[in-house]
PDB file of C-alpha atoms in Angstrom:
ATOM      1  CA  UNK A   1     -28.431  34.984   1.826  1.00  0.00           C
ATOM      2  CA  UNK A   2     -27.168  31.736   0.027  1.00  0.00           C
ATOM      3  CA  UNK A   3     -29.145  28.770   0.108  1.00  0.00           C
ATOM      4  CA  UNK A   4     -27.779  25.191   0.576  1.00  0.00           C
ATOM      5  CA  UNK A   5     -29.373  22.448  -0.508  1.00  0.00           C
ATOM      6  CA  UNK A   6     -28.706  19.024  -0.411  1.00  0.00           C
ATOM      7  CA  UNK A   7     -30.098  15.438  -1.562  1.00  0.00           C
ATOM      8  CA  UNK A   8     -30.370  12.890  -0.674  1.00  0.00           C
ATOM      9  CA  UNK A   9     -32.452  13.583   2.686  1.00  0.00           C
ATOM     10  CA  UNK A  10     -31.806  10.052   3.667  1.00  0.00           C
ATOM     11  CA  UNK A  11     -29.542   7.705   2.517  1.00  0.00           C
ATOM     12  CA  UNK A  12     -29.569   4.056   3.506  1.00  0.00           C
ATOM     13  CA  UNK A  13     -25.876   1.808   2.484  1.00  0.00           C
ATOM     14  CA  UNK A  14     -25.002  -1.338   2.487  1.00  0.00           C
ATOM     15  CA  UNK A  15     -21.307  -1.807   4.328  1.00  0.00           C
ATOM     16  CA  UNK A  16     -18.323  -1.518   2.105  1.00  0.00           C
ATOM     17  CA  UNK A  17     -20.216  -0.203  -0.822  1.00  0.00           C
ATOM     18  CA  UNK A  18     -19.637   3.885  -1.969  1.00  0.00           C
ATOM     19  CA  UNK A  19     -22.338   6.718  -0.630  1.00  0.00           C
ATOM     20  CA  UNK A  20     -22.311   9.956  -2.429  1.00  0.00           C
ATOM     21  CA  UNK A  21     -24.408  12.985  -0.915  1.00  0.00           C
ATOM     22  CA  UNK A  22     -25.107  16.026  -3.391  1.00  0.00           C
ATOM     23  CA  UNK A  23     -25.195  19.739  -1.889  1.00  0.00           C
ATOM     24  CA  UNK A  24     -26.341  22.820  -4.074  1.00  0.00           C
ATOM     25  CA  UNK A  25     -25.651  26.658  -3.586  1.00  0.00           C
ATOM     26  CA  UNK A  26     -27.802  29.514  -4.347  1.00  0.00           C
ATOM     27  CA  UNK A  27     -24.891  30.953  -5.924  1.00  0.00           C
ATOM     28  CA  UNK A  28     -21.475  29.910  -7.219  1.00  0.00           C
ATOM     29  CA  UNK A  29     -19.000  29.395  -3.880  1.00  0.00           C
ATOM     30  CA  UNK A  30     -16.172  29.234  -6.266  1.00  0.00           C
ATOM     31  CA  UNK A  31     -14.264  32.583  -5.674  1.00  0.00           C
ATOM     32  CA  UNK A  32     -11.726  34.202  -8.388  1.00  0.00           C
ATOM     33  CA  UNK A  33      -8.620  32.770  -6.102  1.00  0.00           C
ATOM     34  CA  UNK A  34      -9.582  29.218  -6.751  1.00  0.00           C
ATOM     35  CA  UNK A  35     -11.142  28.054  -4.240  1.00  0.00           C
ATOM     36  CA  UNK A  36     -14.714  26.473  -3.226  1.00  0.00           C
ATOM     37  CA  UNK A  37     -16.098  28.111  -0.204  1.00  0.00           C
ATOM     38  CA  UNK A  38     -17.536  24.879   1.093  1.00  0.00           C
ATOM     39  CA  UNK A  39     -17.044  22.888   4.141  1.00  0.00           C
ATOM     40  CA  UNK A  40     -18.453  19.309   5.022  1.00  0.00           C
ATOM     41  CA  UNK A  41     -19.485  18.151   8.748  1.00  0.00           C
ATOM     42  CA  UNK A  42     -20.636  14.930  10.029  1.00  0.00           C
ATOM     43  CA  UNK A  43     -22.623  15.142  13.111  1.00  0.00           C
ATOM     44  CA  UNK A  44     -22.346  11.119  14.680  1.00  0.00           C
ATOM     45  CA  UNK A  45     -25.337  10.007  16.701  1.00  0.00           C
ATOM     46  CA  UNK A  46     -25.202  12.346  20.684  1.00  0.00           C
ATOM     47  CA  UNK A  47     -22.261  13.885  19.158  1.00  0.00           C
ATOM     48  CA  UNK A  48     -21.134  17.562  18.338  1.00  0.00           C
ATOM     49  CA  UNK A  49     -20.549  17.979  14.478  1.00  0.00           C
ATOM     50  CA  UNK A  50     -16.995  17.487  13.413  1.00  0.00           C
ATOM     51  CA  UNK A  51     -15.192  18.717  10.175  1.00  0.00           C
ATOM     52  CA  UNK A  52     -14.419  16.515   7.610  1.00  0.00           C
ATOM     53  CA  UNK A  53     -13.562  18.846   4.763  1.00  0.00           C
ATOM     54  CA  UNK A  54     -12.985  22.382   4.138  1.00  0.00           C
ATOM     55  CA  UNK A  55     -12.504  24.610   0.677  1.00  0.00           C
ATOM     56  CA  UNK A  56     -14.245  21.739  -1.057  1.00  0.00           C
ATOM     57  CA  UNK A  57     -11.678  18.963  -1.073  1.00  0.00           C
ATOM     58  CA  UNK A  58      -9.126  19.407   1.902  1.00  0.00           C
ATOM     59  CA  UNK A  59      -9.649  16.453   4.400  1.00  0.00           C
ATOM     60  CA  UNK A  60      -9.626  17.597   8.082  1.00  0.00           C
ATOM     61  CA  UNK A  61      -6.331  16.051   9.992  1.00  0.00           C
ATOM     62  CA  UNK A  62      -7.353  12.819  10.978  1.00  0.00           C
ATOM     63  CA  UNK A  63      -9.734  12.037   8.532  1.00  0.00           C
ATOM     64  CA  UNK A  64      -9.825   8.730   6.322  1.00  0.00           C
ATOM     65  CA  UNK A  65      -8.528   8.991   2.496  1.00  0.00           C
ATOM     66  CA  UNK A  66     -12.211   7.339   2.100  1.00  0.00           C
ATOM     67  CA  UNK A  67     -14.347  10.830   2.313  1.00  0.00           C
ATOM     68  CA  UNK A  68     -13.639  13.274  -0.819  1.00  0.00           C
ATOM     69  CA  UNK A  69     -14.825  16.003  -1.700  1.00  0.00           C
ATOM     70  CA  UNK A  70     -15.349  17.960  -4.782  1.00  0.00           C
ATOM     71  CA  UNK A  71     -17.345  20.318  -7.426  1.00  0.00           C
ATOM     72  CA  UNK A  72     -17.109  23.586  -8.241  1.00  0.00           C
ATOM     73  CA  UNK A  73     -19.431  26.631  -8.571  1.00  0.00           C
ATOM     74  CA  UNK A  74     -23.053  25.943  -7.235  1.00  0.00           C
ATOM     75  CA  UNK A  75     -22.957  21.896  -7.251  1.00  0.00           C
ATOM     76  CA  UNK A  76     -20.827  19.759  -5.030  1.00  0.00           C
ATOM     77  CA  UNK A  77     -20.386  16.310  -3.951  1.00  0.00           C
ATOM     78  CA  UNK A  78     -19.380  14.510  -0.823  1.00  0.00           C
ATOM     79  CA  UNK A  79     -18.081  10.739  -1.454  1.00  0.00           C
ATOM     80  CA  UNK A  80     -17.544   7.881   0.699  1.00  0.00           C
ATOM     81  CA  UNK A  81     -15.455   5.006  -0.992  1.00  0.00           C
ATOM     82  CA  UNK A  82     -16.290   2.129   1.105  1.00  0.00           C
ATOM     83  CA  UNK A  83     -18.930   2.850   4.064  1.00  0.00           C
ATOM     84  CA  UNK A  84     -18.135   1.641   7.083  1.00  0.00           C
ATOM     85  CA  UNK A  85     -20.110   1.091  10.580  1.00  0.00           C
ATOM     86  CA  UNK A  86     -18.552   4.059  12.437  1.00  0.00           C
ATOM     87  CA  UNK A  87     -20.011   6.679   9.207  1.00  0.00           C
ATOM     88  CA  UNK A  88     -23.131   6.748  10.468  1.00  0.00           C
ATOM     89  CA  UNK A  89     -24.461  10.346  11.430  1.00  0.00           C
ATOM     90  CA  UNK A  90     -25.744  13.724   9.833  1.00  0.00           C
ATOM     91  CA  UNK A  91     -23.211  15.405   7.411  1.00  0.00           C
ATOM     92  CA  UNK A  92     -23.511  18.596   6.563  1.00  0.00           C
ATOM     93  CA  UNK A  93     -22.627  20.804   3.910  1.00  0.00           C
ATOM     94  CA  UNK A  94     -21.386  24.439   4.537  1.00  0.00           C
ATOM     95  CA  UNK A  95     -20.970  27.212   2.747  1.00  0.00           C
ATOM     96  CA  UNK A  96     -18.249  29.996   4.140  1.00  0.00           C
ATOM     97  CA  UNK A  97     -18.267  32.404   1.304  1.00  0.00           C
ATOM     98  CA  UNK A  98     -19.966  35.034   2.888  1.00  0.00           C
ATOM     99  CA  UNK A  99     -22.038  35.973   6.159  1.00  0.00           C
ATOM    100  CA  UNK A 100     -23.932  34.827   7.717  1.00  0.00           C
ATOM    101  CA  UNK A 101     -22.852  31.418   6.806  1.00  0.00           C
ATOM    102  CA  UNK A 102     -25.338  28.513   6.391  1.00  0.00           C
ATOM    103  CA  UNK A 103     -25.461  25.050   6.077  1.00  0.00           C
ATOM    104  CA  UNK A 104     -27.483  22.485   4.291  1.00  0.00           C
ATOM    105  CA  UNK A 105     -30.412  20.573   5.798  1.00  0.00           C
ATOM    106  CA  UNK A 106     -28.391  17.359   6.375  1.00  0.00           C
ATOM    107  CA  UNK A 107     -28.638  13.864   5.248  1.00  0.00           C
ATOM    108  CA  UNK A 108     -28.658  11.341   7.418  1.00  0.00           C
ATOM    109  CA  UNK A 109     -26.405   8.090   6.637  1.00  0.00           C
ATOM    110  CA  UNK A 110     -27.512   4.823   7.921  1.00  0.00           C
ATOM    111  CA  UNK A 111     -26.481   0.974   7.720  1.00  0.00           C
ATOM    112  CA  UNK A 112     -28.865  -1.205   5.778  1.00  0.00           C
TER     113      UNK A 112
ATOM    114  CA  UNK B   1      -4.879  19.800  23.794  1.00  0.00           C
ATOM    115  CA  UNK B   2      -7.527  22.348  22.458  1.00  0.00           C
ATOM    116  CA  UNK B   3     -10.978  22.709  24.691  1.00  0.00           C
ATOM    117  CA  UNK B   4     -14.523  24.210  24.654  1.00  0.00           C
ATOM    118  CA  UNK B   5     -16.055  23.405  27.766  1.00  0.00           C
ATOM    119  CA  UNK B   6     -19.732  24.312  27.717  1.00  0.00           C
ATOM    120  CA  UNK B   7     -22.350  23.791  30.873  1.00  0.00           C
ATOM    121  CA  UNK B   8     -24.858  21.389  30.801  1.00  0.00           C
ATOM    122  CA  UNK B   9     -28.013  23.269  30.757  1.00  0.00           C
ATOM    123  CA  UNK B  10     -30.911  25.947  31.302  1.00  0.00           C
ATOM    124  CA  UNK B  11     -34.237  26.495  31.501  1.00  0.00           C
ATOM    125  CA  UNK B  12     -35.967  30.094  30.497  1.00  0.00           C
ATOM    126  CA  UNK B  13     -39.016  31.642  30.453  1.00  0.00           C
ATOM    127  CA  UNK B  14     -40.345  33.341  27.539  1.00  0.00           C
ATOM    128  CA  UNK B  15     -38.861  36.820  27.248  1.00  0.00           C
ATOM    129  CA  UNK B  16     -35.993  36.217  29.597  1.00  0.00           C
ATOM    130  CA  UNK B  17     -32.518  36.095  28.395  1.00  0.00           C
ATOM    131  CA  UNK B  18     -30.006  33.109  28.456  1.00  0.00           C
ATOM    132  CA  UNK B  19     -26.074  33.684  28.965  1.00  0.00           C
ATOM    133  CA  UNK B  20     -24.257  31.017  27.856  1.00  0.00           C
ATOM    134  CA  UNK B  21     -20.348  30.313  28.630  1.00  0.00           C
ATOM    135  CA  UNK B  22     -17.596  28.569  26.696  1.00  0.00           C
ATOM    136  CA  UNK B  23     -14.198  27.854  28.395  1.00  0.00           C
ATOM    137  CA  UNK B  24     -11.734  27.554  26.404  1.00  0.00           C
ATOM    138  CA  UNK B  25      -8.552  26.382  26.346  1.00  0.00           C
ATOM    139  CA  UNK B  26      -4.902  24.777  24.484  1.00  0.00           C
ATOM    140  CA  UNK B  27      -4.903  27.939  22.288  1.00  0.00           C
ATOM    141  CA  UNK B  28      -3.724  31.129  21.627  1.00  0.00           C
ATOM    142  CA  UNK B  29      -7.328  32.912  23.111  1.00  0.00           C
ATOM    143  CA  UNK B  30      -6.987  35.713  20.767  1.00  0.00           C
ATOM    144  CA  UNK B  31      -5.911  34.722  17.787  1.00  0.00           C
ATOM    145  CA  UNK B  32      -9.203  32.615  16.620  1.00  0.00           C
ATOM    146  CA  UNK B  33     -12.371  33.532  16.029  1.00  0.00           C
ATOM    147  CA  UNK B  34     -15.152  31.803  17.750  1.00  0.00           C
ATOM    148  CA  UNK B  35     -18.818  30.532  16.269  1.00  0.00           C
ATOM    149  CA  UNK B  36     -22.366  30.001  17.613  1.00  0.00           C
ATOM    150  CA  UNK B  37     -24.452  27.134  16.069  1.00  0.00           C
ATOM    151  CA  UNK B  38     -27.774  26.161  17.433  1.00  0.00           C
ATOM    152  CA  UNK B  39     -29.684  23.004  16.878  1.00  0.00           C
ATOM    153  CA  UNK B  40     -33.613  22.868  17.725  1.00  0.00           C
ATOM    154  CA  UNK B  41     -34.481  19.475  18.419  1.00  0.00           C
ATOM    155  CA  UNK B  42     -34.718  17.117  15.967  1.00  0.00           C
ATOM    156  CA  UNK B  43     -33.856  19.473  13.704  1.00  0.00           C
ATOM    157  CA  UNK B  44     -30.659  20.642  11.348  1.00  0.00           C
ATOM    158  CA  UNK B  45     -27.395  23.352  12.487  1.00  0.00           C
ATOM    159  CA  UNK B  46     -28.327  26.764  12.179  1.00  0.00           C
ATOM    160  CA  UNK B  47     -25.006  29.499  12.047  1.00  0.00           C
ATOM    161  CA  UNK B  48     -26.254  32.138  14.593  1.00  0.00           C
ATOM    162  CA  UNK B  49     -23.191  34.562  14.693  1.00  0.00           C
ATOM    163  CA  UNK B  50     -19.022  34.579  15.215  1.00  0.00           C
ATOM    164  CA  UNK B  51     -16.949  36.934  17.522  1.00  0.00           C
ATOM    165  CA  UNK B  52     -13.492  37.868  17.649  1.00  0.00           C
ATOM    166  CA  UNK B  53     -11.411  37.760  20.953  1.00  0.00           C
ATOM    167  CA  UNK B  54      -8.994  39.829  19.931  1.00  0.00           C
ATOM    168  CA  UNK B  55     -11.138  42.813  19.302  1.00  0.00           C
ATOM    169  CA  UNK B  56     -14.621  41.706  20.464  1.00  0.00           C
ATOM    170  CA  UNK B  57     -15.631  42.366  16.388  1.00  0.00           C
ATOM    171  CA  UNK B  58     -18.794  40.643  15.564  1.00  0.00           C
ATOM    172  CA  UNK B  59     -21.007  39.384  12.804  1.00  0.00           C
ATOM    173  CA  UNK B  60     -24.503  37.557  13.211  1.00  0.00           C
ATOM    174  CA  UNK B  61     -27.393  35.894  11.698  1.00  0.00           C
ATOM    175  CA  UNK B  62     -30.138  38.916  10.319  1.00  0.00           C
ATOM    176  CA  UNK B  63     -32.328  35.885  12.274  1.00  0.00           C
ATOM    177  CA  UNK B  64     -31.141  36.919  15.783  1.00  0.00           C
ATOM    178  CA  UNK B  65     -29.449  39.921  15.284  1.00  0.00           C
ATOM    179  CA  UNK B  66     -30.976  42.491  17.576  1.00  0.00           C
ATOM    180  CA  UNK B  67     -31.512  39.446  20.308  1.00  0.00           C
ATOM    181  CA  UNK B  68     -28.041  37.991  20.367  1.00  0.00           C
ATOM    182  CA  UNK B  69     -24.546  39.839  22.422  1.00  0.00           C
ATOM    183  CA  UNK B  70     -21.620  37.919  21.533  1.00  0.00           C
ATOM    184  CA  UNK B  71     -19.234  39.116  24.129  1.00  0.00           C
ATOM    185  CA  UNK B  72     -15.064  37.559  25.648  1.00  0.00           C
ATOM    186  CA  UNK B  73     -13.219  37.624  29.160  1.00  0.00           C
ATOM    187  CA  UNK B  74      -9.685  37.433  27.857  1.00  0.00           C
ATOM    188  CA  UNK B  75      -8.683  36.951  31.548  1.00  0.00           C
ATOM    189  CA  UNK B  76     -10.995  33.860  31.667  1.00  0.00           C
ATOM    190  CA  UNK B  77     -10.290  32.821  28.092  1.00  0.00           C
ATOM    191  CA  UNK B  78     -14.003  32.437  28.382  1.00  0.00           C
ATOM    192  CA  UNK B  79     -16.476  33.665  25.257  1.00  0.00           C
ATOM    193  CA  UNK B  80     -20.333  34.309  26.224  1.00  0.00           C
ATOM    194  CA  UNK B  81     -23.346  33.982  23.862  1.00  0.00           C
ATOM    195  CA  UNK B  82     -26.505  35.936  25.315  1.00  0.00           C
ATOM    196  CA  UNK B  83     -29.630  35.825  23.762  1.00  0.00           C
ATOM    197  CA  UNK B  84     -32.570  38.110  25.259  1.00  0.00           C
ATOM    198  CA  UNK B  85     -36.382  37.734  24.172  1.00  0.00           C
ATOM    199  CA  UNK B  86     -36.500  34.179  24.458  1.00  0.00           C
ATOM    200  CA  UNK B  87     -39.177  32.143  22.518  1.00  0.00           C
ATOM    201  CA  UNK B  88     -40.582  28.636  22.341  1.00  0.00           C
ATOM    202  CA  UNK B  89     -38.536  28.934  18.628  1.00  0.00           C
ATOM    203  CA  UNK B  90     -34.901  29.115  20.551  1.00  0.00           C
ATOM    204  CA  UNK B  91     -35.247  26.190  22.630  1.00  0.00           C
ATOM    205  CA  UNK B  92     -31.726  24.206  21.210  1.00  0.00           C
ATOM    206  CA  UNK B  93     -28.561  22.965  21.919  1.00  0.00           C
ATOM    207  CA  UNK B  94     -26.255  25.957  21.159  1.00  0.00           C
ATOM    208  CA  UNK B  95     -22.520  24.893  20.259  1.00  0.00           C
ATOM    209  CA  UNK B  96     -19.335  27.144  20.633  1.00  0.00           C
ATOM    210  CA  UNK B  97     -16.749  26.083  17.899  1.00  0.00           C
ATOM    211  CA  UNK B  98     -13.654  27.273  16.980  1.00  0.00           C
ATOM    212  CA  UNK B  99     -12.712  28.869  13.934  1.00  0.00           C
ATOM    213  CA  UNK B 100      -9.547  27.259  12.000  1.00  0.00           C
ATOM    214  CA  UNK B 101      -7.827  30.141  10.642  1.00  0.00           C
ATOM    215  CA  UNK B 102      -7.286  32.975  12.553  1.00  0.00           C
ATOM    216  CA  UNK B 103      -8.314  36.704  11.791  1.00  0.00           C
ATOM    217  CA  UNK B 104      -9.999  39.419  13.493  1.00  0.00           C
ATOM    218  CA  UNK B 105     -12.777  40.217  10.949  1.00  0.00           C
ATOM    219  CA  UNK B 106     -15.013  37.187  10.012  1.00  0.00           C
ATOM    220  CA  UNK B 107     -14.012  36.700   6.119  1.00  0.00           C
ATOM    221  CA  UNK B 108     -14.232  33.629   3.805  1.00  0.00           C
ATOM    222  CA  UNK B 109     -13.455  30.243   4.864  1.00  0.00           C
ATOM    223  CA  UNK B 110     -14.024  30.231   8.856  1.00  0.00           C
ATOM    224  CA  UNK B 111     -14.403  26.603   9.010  1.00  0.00           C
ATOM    225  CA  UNK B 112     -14.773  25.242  13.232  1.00  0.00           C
ATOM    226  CA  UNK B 113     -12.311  22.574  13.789  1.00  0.00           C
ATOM    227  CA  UNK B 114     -12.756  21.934  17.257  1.00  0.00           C
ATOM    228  CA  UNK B 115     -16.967  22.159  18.986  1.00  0.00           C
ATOM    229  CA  UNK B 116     -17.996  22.176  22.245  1.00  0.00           C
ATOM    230  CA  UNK B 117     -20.282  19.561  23.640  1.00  0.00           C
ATOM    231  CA  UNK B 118     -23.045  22.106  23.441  1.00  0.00           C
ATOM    232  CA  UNK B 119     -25.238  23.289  26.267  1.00  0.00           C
ATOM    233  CA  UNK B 120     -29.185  23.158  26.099  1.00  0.00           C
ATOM    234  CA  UNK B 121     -31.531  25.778  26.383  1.00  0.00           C
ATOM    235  CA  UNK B 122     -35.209  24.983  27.135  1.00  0.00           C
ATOM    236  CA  UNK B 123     -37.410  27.721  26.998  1.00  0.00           C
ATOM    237  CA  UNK B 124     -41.037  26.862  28.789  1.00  0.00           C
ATOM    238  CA  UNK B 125     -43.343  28.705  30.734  1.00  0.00           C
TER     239      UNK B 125
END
């Protein structure tokens, strides 16, 4: 089964600066048609998770040009240009390569 | 618009089984794919298995496999998670999601793009 790891665990920003959260795969997610088999979630406080990027680097409808994603292979990167208030939460990292599908342990965002 | 309704809530006893509903709704029924995440408290999502409406196909977590029936009412547009054996260990919020794409056999990429509000499971003697 692949493993997904990310770092950090908890990650305290200031409002308005950046906030980049690392996830690692037991093995490579990049397939041979190009893409990243990765999706990121952010789980708000009481909420149900919600998708903020799939294959890597394709924003979910709705979602700010603030959150990118990117990497390749085993290491990718979820980035937040300018935190705001309503970021907070859990996000997630998951990888949809192959079953059964798993997800990273979360790291939690919060407002200094 | 698209809706998973799930139920509030139940408690178990160890080694009884839990059936948990999701309603949904705004969608072509059979066309996507529905997932199972569970969330212990306090504690991180955990992928526990996906079904298709269309042909009832199924793939689950090695973790629960043997415990967990993934079944659909197309009539209902309703999809059912049952998990027998209960433990101390499964007490969670289990979520329904939607998958994205649709397909009948789970292959890469299934992200959920819409969740249900999750229903709680509390298993105590």
């Amino acid at each position: 089964d692949i493993v997904m790891t990310q770092s950090p665990l908890s990650l305290p920003v200031t409002p308005g600066e950046p906030a980049s959260i690392s996830c690692r795969s037991s093995q490579s997610l990049l397939h041979n048609n190009g893409y990243n088999y990765i999706d990121w979630y952010l789980q708000k406080p009481g909420q149900s998770p919600q998708l903020l990027i799939n294959l890597g680097s394709h924003r979910a409808s709705g979602v700010p040009d603030r959150f990118r994603g990117s990497g390749s292979g085993t290491d990718y990167t979820l980035k937040i240009n300018r935190v705001e208030a309503e970021d907070v939460g859990v996000y997630y990292c998951m990888q949809t390569l192959e079953a059964p599908y798993s997800f990273g342990q979360g790291t939690k965002l919060e407002i200094k | 618009q698209v809706q998973l309704l799930q139920s509030g809530g139940e408690v178990k006893k160890p080694g009884a089984s839990v059936k948990v509903p999701c309603k949904t709704s705004g969608y072509t029924f059979t066309s996507y794919g529905i997932t199972w995440v569970r969330q212990a408290p306090g504690q991180g999502l955990e992928w526990l298995g996906w079904i298709s409406p269309y042909d009832g196909n199924t793939k689950s977590s090695e973790k629960v496999q043997g415990r967990l029936t993934m079944t659909t009412d197309t009539s209902s547009t309703t999809v059912y998670m049952e998990l027998g054996s209960l433990t101390s260990a499964d007490t969670a919020v289990y979520f329904c999601a939607k998958v994205g794409v649709p397909g009948t056999i789970l292959g890469r990429g299934y992200y959920m793009d819409v969740w249900g509000k999750g229903t709680t499971v509390t298993v105590s003697s």
